[in-house]
XYZ file of C-alpha atoms in Angstrom:
653
model
C -0.124 0.183 0.068
C 2.920 2.075 0.910
C 4.500 1.686 -2.242
C 1.344 2.030 -4.088
C 0.558 5.412 -2.496
C 4.113 6.805 -3.128
C 3.352 5.745 -7.008
C 0.194 7.594 -7.095
C 1.914 10.901 -5.683
C 4.533 10.623 -8.082
C 2.150 10.515 -10.741
C 0.137 13.595 -9.802
C 3.608 15.721 -9.297
C 4.663 14.335 -12.733
C 1.088 15.372 -14.389
C 1.079 18.856 -12.494
C 4.625 19.998 -12.824
C 6.153 17.814 -15.790
C 3.063 17.210 -18.237
C 0.828 19.999 -16.980
C 0.904 22.424 -19.883
C 0.405 19.293 -22.684
C -2.727 18.482 -20.592
C -3.855 21.925 -19.997
C -3.560 22.697 -23.922
C -5.643 19.310 -24.356
C -8.279 20.401 -22.026
C -8.977 23.879 -23.512
C -9.098 22.322 -27.226
C -11.509 20.033 -26.285
C -13.856 22.807 -24.611
C -12.114 26.145 -26.859
C -12.035 26.288 -30.451
C -11.275 28.682 -33.422
C -14.316 29.059 -35.410
C -14.155 30.374 -39.048
C -15.941 33.447 -39.929
C -16.657 33.524 -43.610
C -15.858 37.000 -45.221
C -18.192 38.544 -47.307
C -17.868 37.970 -51.044
C -17.351 41.025 -52.973
C -20.031 42.636 -55.033
C -20.836 41.880 -58.708
C -21.531 44.837 -60.824
C -22.358 45.706 -64.203
C -20.561 47.556 -66.744
C -22.945 50.732 -65.990
C -22.704 50.330 -62.017
C -26.043 48.051 -61.208
C -25.598 45.512 -58.728
C -25.945 42.296 -60.377
C -24.880 39.976 -57.178
C -24.227 40.844 -53.379
C -24.020 38.987 -49.937
C -26.317 39.790 -47.405
C -25.735 39.309 -43.765
C -28.461 37.196 -41.953
C -28.419 36.669 -38.176
C -29.333 33.613 -36.137
C -30.073 35.172 -32.331
C -29.959 32.767 -29.476
C -29.814 32.933 -25.809
C -27.772 31.049 -22.648
C -30.291 31.025 -20.435
C -27.939 29.824 -17.701
C -24.928 32.266 -17.776
C -27.042 35.612 -16.541
C -27.280 36.401 -12.532
C -30.587 34.965 -11.101
C -31.042 39.085 -10.385
C -30.287 40.070 -13.902
C -32.663 37.620 -15.183
C -35.659 38.280 -12.828
C -35.134 42.109 -13.762
C -35.274 41.786 -17.522
C -37.446 38.301 -18.270
C -40.617 40.479 -18.565
C -39.061 43.618 -20.627
C -37.193 40.929 -22.979
C -40.271 39.188 -23.529
C -42.242 42.173 -23.844
C -39.645 43.438 -26.727
C -39.747 39.648 -28.462
C -43.491 39.656 -28.360
C -43.179 43.106 -30.499
C -41.175 41.616 -32.858
C -42.473 38.559 -33.308
C -45.892 38.915 -32.990
C -46.308 36.126 -30.364
C -47.583 37.165 -26.515
C -45.030 38.209 -23.933
C -46.382 35.359 -21.921
C -45.471 33.006 -24.220
C -41.748 34.290 -24.062
C -41.699 34.711 -20.086
C -42.879 30.882 -20.039
C -40.277 29.520 -22.749
C -37.680 31.586 -21.004
C -38.255 30.117 -17.695
C -38.460 26.684 -18.763
C -35.017 27.205 -20.940
C -33.555 28.253 -17.616
C -35.158 25.582 -15.457
C -33.761 23.095 -18.478
C -30.223 24.605 -18.363
C -30.552 25.443 -22.093
C -27.667 27.353 -23.270
C -28.641 27.893 -26.879
C -32.211 28.967 -26.997
C -33.264 29.901 -30.281
C -34.911 33.449 -30.384
C -35.070 34.331 -33.737
C -33.953 33.048 -37.339
C -32.400 34.520 -40.651
C -32.991 38.231 -39.549
C -31.224 41.114 -41.550
C -28.442 43.473 -40.077
C -31.381 46.213 -38.746
C -33.235 43.760 -37.116
C -29.983 42.020 -35.745
C -28.858 45.609 -34.218
C -32.639 45.793 -32.980
C -32.706 42.969 -31.103
C -29.170 42.823 -29.554
C -30.379 45.907 -27.823
C -33.264 44.187 -25.807
C -33.285 44.255 -22.372
C -30.811 41.337 -20.989
C -29.596 40.801 -24.634
C -27.563 44.304 -23.964
C -25.531 43.151 -21.507
C -23.329 41.119 -23.821
C -22.350 37.183 -24.016
C -21.596 36.464 -20.331
C -23.820 38.675 -18.467
C -26.803 38.831 -21.027
C -26.314 35.205 -22.514
C -26.571 36.707 -25.981
C -25.305 34.418 -28.577
C -25.010 35.753 -32.227
C -24.453 33.432 -35.339
C -23.977 35.248 -38.632
C -24.346 33.629 -42.204
C -24.232 35.396 -45.733
C -27.036 34.860 -48.093
C -25.923 35.605 -51.875
C -28.792 37.865 -53.533
C -29.071 38.705 -56.956
C -30.954 41.854 -57.260
C -31.743 41.847 -61.285
C -33.835 38.331 -60.478
C -32.865 35.586 -62.883
C -31.516 37.588 -65.617
C -28.213 36.595 -66.360
C -27.853 34.137 -63.335
C -25.917 31.533 -64.386
C -23.232 33.631 -65.909
C -23.132 35.991 -62.895
C -22.566 32.271 -60.731
C -23.571 31.762 -57.352
C -22.366 29.175 -54.666
C -24.439 26.129 -53.988
C -23.556 23.427 -51.551
C -25.412 19.778 -51.584
C -25.992 17.531 -48.927
C -22.681 15.683 -49.544
C -20.752 19.125 -48.841
C -19.704 19.332 -52.847
C -19.498 23.259 -53.752
C -20.745 24.374 -57.002
C -19.733 27.768 -58.391
C -20.728 28.144 -61.939
C -20.453 31.438 -63.819
C -18.292 34.785 -62.842
C -18.833 33.901 -59.254
C -16.838 30.329 -59.699
C -14.617 31.754 -62.014
C -13.029 34.822 -60.174
C -14.222 33.754 -56.687
C -11.121 32.624 -55.130
C -8.842 34.879 -56.910
C -10.892 38.326 -56.209
C -14.462 37.651 -54.395
C -14.193 35.608 -51.612
C -12.214 37.825 -49.341
C -10.363 36.666 -46.303
C -12.095 34.894 -43.627
C -11.792 35.768 -39.925
C -11.725 33.599 -36.653
C -13.779 33.855 -33.495
C -13.137 31.472 -30.210
C -16.036 29.580 -29.008
C -16.433 27.375 -26.000
C -18.340 24.325 -25.494
C -21.280 24.543 -23.722
C -22.446 21.023 -23.864
C -24.571 18.967 -26.005
C -22.388 19.947 -29.274
C -23.604 23.578 -28.936
C -20.478 26.177 -28.782
C -20.971 29.678 -27.782
C -18.856 32.837 -28.309
C -16.178 33.587 -25.631
C -16.617 37.213 -26.371
C -18.544 40.100 -28.225
C -15.853 40.465 -30.665
C -13.835 38.543 -33.344
C -10.240 37.660 -32.406
C -9.547 37.786 -36.525
C -12.181 40.271 -38.534
C -12.756 39.096 -41.729
C -11.572 41.029 -44.805
C -14.285 41.355 -47.581
C -13.522 40.378 -51.188
C -13.063 42.690 -53.857
C -15.680 43.961 -56.206
C -15.980 42.684 -59.593
C -17.270 44.828 -62.517
C -18.811 42.877 -65.401
C -19.140 44.160 -69.060
C -22.861 43.349 -68.956
C -25.245 46.250 -69.658
C -28.282 45.563 -67.876
C -30.079 47.347 -70.576
C -28.986 45.382 -73.126
C -29.529 42.342 -71.101
C -33.130 43.105 -70.434
C -33.627 43.469 -73.985
C -31.931 40.092 -74.996
C -33.687 38.255 -71.970
C -37.144 39.129 -72.884
C -36.863 38.780 -76.689
C -35.624 35.262 -76.073
C -38.025 34.339 -73.401
C -40.962 35.439 -75.463
C -40.034 33.036 -78.677
C -39.097 30.562 -76.503
C -42.944 30.706 -75.085
C -44.333 31.234 -78.479
C -42.844 28.218 -79.868
C -43.008 26.201 -76.593
C -39.104 25.309 -77.370
C -37.212 23.193 -74.662
C -34.266 25.746 -74.227
C -32.139 28.533 -76.045
C -29.902 31.292 -75.450
C -28.691 34.330 -76.911
C -25.556 36.423 -76.716
C -24.936 39.972 -77.563
C -21.177 40.829 -77.868
C -19.358 44.164 -78.879
C -17.275 43.684 -81.721
C -14.021 45.574 -81.651
C -13.470 44.143 -77.759
C -15.105 41.111 -77.508
C -16.866 42.310 -74.127
C -20.162 40.492 -73.708
C -22.751 42.761 -73.405
C -25.574 40.446 -72.497
C -26.090 36.617 -72.386
C -29.103 34.771 -71.208
C -29.857 31.010 -71.122
C -33.243 30.031 -70.735
C -34.078 26.376 -70.122
C -38.067 24.776 -69.784
C -39.352 23.281 -66.418
C -41.166 20.619 -65.931
C -44.123 22.865 -65.140
C -43.398 24.724 -68.500
C -41.852 28.073 -67.340
C -38.396 29.260 -68.304
C -35.351 30.114 -66.108
C -31.823 30.097 -66.152
C -31.232 26.273 -66.098
C -27.748 25.784 -67.373
C -25.243 28.148 -69.288
C -26.087 26.589 -72.798
C -23.946 29.630 -74.790
C -20.812 28.423 -72.803
C -21.380 24.819 -72.360
C -23.537 22.921 -74.860
C -21.349 22.084 -77.973
C -23.675 21.174 -80.632
C -23.648 20.913 -84.384
C -24.457 24.269 -86.002
C -26.053 23.580 -89.247
C -26.341 26.310 -91.835
C -24.382 28.899 -90.124
C -21.287 26.893 -90.367
C -21.943 27.453 -93.872
C -19.929 30.851 -93.395
C -16.862 29.192 -92.058
C -16.935 26.762 -94.794
C -17.097 29.374 -97.513
C -14.826 31.428 -95.918
C -12.168 28.670 -95.992
C -13.027 28.052 -99.466
C -12.340 31.596 -100.393
C -9.112 32.264 -98.581
C -7.961 28.909 -100.409
C -8.870 30.500 -103.409
C -10.696 27.558 -104.777
C -13.942 29.020 -105.231
C -15.281 32.459 -105.779
C -18.684 33.987 -105.189
C -19.599 34.202 -108.685
C -19.211 30.734 -109.824
C -21.864 28.633 -110.689
C -22.995 25.589 -109.318
C -25.415 22.984 -110.332
C -27.660 22.094 -107.672
C -29.237 19.293 -109.704
C -32.622 17.996 -108.258
C -32.069 18.859 -104.879
C -30.337 15.649 -103.799
C -26.798 14.557 -103.574
C -25.722 10.733 -102.678
C -22.469 10.158 -101.460
C -21.558 6.730 -100.165
C -25.474 5.677 -100.046
C -26.164 8.633 -97.804
C -28.205 11.565 -99.344
C -27.602 15.396 -99.098
C -31.102 17.092 -99.508
C -31.311 20.431 -100.595
C -33.043 23.345 -98.422
C -35.833 23.556 -101.354
C -37.293 20.896 -102.830
C -36.113 20.249 -106.310
C -33.081 22.483 -105.939
C -32.250 25.391 -107.458
C -30.842 24.756 -110.601
C -27.646 26.154 -111.774
C -27.025 29.476 -109.309
C -23.676 31.567 -108.133
C -21.781 30.623 -104.937
C -23.265 33.714 -103.915
C -26.772 32.796 -104.113
C -26.432 29.297 -102.770
C -25.131 30.929 -99.680
C -28.034 33.469 -99.886
C -30.785 31.014 -100.273
C -29.026 28.499 -98.009
C -28.384 25.806 -100.522
C -27.345 22.368 -99.177
C -26.268 20.748 -102.180
C -24.911 24.018 -103.765
C -22.484 24.327 -100.730
C -21.741 20.785 -100.550
C -21.048 20.581 -104.154
C -18.357 23.194 -104.309
C -16.716 22.431 -101.295
C -16.529 18.534 -102.616
C -15.220 19.720 -106.070
C -12.305 21.640 -104.028
C -11.203 19.530 -101.485
C -12.481 15.621 -102.096
C -9.067 14.816 -103.190
C -7.208 16.660 -100.311
C -9.735 17.071 -97.231
C -6.897 17.780 -95.145
C -6.438 21.007 -96.798
C -9.778 22.350 -95.613
C -9.574 20.851 -92.198
C -5.942 22.893 -91.817
C -7.791 25.882 -92.913
C -10.328 25.658 -90.403
C -7.442 25.231 -87.931
C -5.873 28.044 -89.171
C -8.860 30.005 -88.382
C -8.897 28.734 -85.029
C -11.868 26.905 -85.005
C -10.557 23.886 -83.126
C -9.664 25.706 -80.506
C -11.551 26.195 -76.719
C -11.931 29.974 -76.274
C -10.165 29.404 -72.697
C -12.580 31.836 -71.174
C -12.254 31.798 -67.407
C -16.124 30.508 -66.680
C -15.839 26.806 -65.908
C -17.526 24.376 -68.414
C -16.930 25.586 -71.997
C -17.756 23.032 -74.280
C -15.040 21.639 -76.642
C -15.187 22.111 -80.520
C -15.151 19.040 -82.709
C -13.860 19.001 -86.390
C -13.251 15.462 -88.264
C -9.893 15.027 -89.066
C -9.129 12.131 -91.754
C -5.489 11.953 -89.884
C -6.190 11.487 -86.601
C -7.246 7.956 -85.490
C -10.813 7.887 -84.105
C -10.914 11.665 -85.441
C -14.536 10.911 -86.404
C -13.937 10.948 -90.257
C -15.695 8.839 -92.593
C -16.394 8.765 -96.652
C -19.092 11.672 -96.164
C -17.676 13.429 -93.028
C -16.109 16.568 -95.794
C -19.651 16.646 -97.230
C -21.639 16.840 -94.138
C -19.377 19.081 -92.740
C -19.978 21.630 -95.698
C -23.339 22.429 -94.005
C -22.878 21.899 -90.247
C -23.242 18.562 -89.642
C -20.345 16.216 -88.022
C -18.787 19.153 -86.494
C -19.947 21.049 -82.967
C -19.497 24.129 -81.289
C -20.926 26.007 -78.364
C -23.085 29.135 -79.538
C -20.423 31.611 -78.112
C -17.375 29.929 -80.150
C -19.458 30.267 -83.600
C -20.412 33.607 -82.288
C -16.618 34.494 -82.055
C -16.289 33.466 -85.550
C -19.129 35.748 -86.663
C -17.590 38.431 -84.499
C -14.043 38.585 -86.406
C -16.043 38.448 -89.526
C -17.731 41.785 -88.568
C -14.547 43.348 -87.224
C -12.439 42.887 -90.156
C -10.737 39.514 -89.371
C -9.800 40.027 -85.909
C -10.427 37.206 -83.527
C -10.851 38.337 -80.158
C -11.690 36.260 -77.156
C -15.545 36.961 -75.412
C -14.738 38.982 -72.306
C -16.977 39.206 -69.335
C -14.814 41.604 -66.920
C -13.966 44.920 -67.280
C -12.144 45.415 -63.771
C -11.810 44.360 -59.964
C -11.981 47.136 -57.698
C -11.634 47.628 -53.727
C -13.969 50.727 -53.336
C -12.633 53.335 -55.527
C -9.277 51.952 -56.229
C -8.812 49.634 -59.305
C -6.995 46.365 -58.568
C -6.985 44.800 -61.847
C -8.341 45.989 -65.413
C -9.036 43.791 -68.142
C -8.381 44.629 -71.408
C -8.936 43.211 -74.845
C -7.280 39.741 -75.887
C -6.863 38.938 -79.595
C -6.808 35.206 -80.239
C -6.011 35.579 -84.228
C -5.036 38.950 -85.461
C -6.301 37.986 -89.033
C -8.278 34.660 -89.596
C -8.228 35.534 -92.933
C -7.573 38.308 -95.909
C -9.058 41.569 -96.042
C -10.266 40.416 -99.514
C -11.955 37.240 -98.102
C -13.485 39.409 -94.956
C -14.969 41.552 -97.672
C -16.496 39.194 -99.989
C -18.148 37.052 -97.081
C -19.548 40.454 -95.403
C -21.688 41.135 -98.444
C -22.926 37.461 -98.502
C -23.943 38.123 -94.918
C -25.649 41.143 -95.760
C -27.240 39.700 -98.576
C -29.103 37.102 -96.599
C -31.240 39.872 -95.201
C -31.216 42.475 -97.881
C -31.868 40.154 -101.431
C -35.499 39.111 -101.722
C -34.219 35.386 -102.127
C -31.981 35.680 -99.036
C -33.404 33.341 -96.348
C -33.125 35.784 -93.384
C -35.109 38.379 -95.945
C -38.132 38.792 -93.656
C -35.988 40.332 -91.154
C -35.183 43.277 -93.610
C -35.796 46.637 -92.577
C -35.130 49.495 -94.751
C -34.483 51.719 -91.728
C -32.151 49.366 -89.938
C -29.136 47.093 -91.405
C -28.406 43.907 -90.272
C -26.251 41.026 -91.540
C -26.156 37.323 -90.426
C -26.836 33.640 -91.457
C -29.854 31.444 -90.658
C -29.368 27.883 -89.359
C -31.718 24.971 -88.998
C -30.064 21.560 -87.957
C -31.804 18.295 -87.431
C -31.261 16.991 -83.925
C -31.595 13.115 -83.249
C -31.831 12.660 -87.219
C -31.082 8.922 -86.803
C -34.480 8.780 -85.153
C -37.452 9.642 -86.915
C -39.906 9.586 -83.929
C -37.284 11.818 -81.826
C -36.575 14.075 -84.992
C -36.293 17.858 -83.485
C -34.679 20.700 -84.724
C -32.185 23.496 -83.737
C -32.713 26.938 -84.895
C -30.082 29.717 -85.227
C -28.997 33.035 -86.444
C -25.958 34.621 -86.090
C -24.719 38.087 -87.416
C -24.082 41.457 -86.632
C -25.285 45.173 -86.944
C -25.350 47.600 -88.210
C -24.241 45.848 -91.255
C -22.025 48.421 -92.533
C -20.214 49.685 -89.046
C -20.470 46.732 -86.792
C -20.976 47.432 -83.093
C -22.568 44.208 -82.047
C -22.387 40.942 -82.811
C -25.094 38.208 -81.655
C -26.218 34.673 -81.819
C -29.581 33.225 -80.731
C -30.263 29.666 -80.740
C -33.170 27.702 -79.822
C -33.613 24.092 -79.431
C -36.309 21.983 -80.113
C -39.313 24.256 -81.184
C -42.694 23.032 -81.652
C -42.667 21.720 -84.938
C -45.935 22.211 -85.345
C -45.465 25.849 -84.962
C -42.302 26.133 -86.805
C -38.653 25.598 -86.689
C -36.586 27.303 -89.485
C -34.052 29.554 -88.056
C -35.561 32.783 -89.843
C -38.795 31.968 -88.119
C -37.832 30.942 -85.061
C -34.266 32.652 -83.746
C -34.300 35.512 -86.588
C -36.877 37.444 -84.940
C -34.958 37.544 -81.613
C -32.248 38.988 -83.128
C -34.242 41.647 -85.052
C -35.961 42.340 -81.702
C -32.754 42.678 -80.126
C -31.031 45.057 -82.688
C -33.549 47.374 -83.018
C -34.370 47.755 -79.530
C -30.537 48.288 -78.382
C -30.738 51.269 -80.981
C -34.491 52.745 -80.690
C -35.062 51.779 -76.646
C -31.868 51.946 -74.658
C -30.201 55.367 -73.688
C -26.434 55.724 -74.838
C -24.105 54.909 -71.951
C -22.404 58.261 -72.220
C -25.478 60.248 -73.059
C -25.582 63.324 -70.700
C -28.702 63.221 -68.214
C -29.573 65.208 -65.297
C -30.137 63.839 -61.860
C -33.711 64.664 -61.990
C -34.028 62.232 -64.889
C -32.392 59.721 -62.948
C -34.278 60.042 -59.751
C -37.420 57.508 -60.094
C -40.572 58.867 -58.892
C -42.048 57.668 -55.015
C -44.377 55.483 -56.626
C -41.347 53.277 -58.491
C -39.071 53.640 -55.845
C -38.572 49.905 -54.673
C -38.288 48.952 -58.658
C -35.729 51.310 -59.526
C -33.493 50.518 -56.150
C -30.800 49.040 -57.666
C -31.077 51.583 -60.512
C -30.439 54.582 -58.501
C -26.374 54.356 -58.212
C -26.111 53.508 -61.777
C -23.914 56.640 -62.520
C -24.334 58.846 -59.445
C -22.882 56.853 -56.379
C -21.793 60.119 -54.502
C -25.312 61.645 -54.796
C -27.857 60.835 -51.835
C -30.812 58.609 -53.350
C -34.150 59.157 -51.977
C -34.938 55.789 -50.313
C -38.087 56.981 -48.622
C -40.681 53.945 -49.637
C -37.741 51.515 -49.699
C -37.495 48.428 -47.056
C -35.085 49.393 -44.316
C -32.821 46.714 -44.825
C -32.834 47.337 -48.458
C -32.407 51.343 -47.907
C -29.127 50.672 -45.425
C -27.711 47.729 -48.134
C -28.026 50.788 -51.098
C -26.204 53.017 -48.809
C -23.723 50.764 -47.577
C -22.865 50.283 -51.330
C -22.099 54.009 -52.464
C -18.807 55.408 -53.434
C -18.390 56.978 -50.168
C -18.092 55.699 -46.716
C -21.248 56.623 -45.043
C -22.299 55.980 -41.193
C -25.806 55.057 -41.398
C -28.009 55.032 -38.755
C -31.161 53.029 -38.466
C -34.266 54.297 -36.377
C -37.085 51.354 -35.994
C -37.747 48.901 -38.864
C -39.827 48.466 -41.954
C -40.150 50.960 -44.210
C -38.231 54.262 -44.513
C -40.140 57.102 -43.557
C -37.789 59.821 -43.471
C -34.123 60.193 -44.236
C -32.015 63.126 -42.442
C -29.902 63.903 -46.004
C -32.213 65.101 -49.066
C -31.913 63.337 -52.365
C -29.360 64.794 -54.970
C -27.194 66.218 -51.787
C -23.300 65.385 -53.011
C -22.448 63.028 -50.010
C -19.057 62.897 -48.073
C -16.853 60.284 -46.388
C -17.899 59.382 -43.056
C -21.006 61.472 -43.136
C -24.160 60.599 -40.957
C -27.368 59.549 -42.415
C -30.493 58.720 -40.210
C -33.035 56.698 -41.196
C -36.460 56.882 -39.509
C -38.429 53.647 -40.315
C -41.754 52.202 -39.066
């Protein structure tokens, strides 16, 4: 017994003086931990300053019903219950009963309110008892952020978002995913929490050990006016033709800046929403819009000329037992290559390409490669589809006896809408192929962190002579009476482009559907914008030709851009920019479009929205909110020039 006692004493002394620090650290690790405080992701703005995506803080408020003294708990129980009752609409007696029960059950994590905004959080933390803080009052605040898209579903897939599934897998499509880690994410903070039992943790103090640093703001190339036009033009046509899905992209010809991109898919209930980024992701057979690439290649190789005559025969050609049928029953007879393109004669285009390259198809493929058609665009948005061009020199390169002939009119090859548009855009600007661009710059407040400039993929995809010839062909498609796009013609406004109608699932007649498209640019003489519209599986009983289905979307966008949209550099007065009181909520995110140092009129807005708006101005404001609900008064009048650190008081009820 004596020896055993000595052993116990020795072990106690060893633990206390030799291994004490080790066990103390282990004990603290089990009861105290560092919790990550996620930084607010930076905002995403349009090219003209409209807020497209922002992180809104949300709060859960709990109470440690044990930590406060009996004196304080008894003193503030009813005042706290009264305040909570006024806030939630439940009775004061309900909260008094629940809080007493929580204290009796030693509940150190009782939920008071969930998912509230910043102004409500400030209000609640000043309620009786809670205003004593974490230890004396038992206040527990849990903050999270929610990504909001003020413009709604418009361009949401391109703007992006963060989604975490049940397995913890993170999906970040669009700009949020492409630039989130480098720019938008920010630096997380840290806060110490103490375990209070049953897997629950309570902050050790009201302050964070390391404050989170918000991410940078990203300014995109998207123009909300053009985006709105494109979105609704596409939506209207999808609904009219009951199509499965579709997309539209509008790009600035000289810079490659994407001004609008809309991707709409049909739900099981029949409504359309931003389902997938079809413009970037979906690689498909382009059909007749590829005839531009085929003719450009042949003109550049000088194996044809637009004035050459081709015999379309009776509208049917046969290669290796496979038939190529013309766009017109019986064919067009003997016509020029120019007219064959303008009327979109399948047999005409196939015949000239077969004659020019049948003995050396590698030459045709090499010319397509030289025009960068086999390359992805290397855009930062994740998920770009890969182009497909059959090549006889590559094993399993999808080459067959009829590959050349099918390629000539857009079958067997595959491109995304954005890749097709990039080629048309190069023709529009004289031959320079520019990379589609979604970002203008990254900012930290007023400081530009990184600007983004035009990137050139190919300085000259073909000769100026070839460019001029195909530009005239594209113009004729719309202007000539026999052109497939003539129904889009307007004597007041010039456009150039190519229709496309491609069979989908053509191996199965029962499932046969179509892809309708139109790609081009406007104005035809001095192109400013290029545009592509692709609509999948329109109702065949209503119509499916590219000129009928996709062409009108293109025309509507082109006309509205130049008739309805105010120019970005247009001089406007402050009074014109200020919305009426009746429309303030609708105009909430447009108020600061140009005048982000001018006080907007926020009377009539929800208090949280007004608070968020003012905190996103280009000046640092001290915003004080009195009350909650809708803003009734503001201490600074609208149109007043704001200064840094200026105090703005909002009264709400």
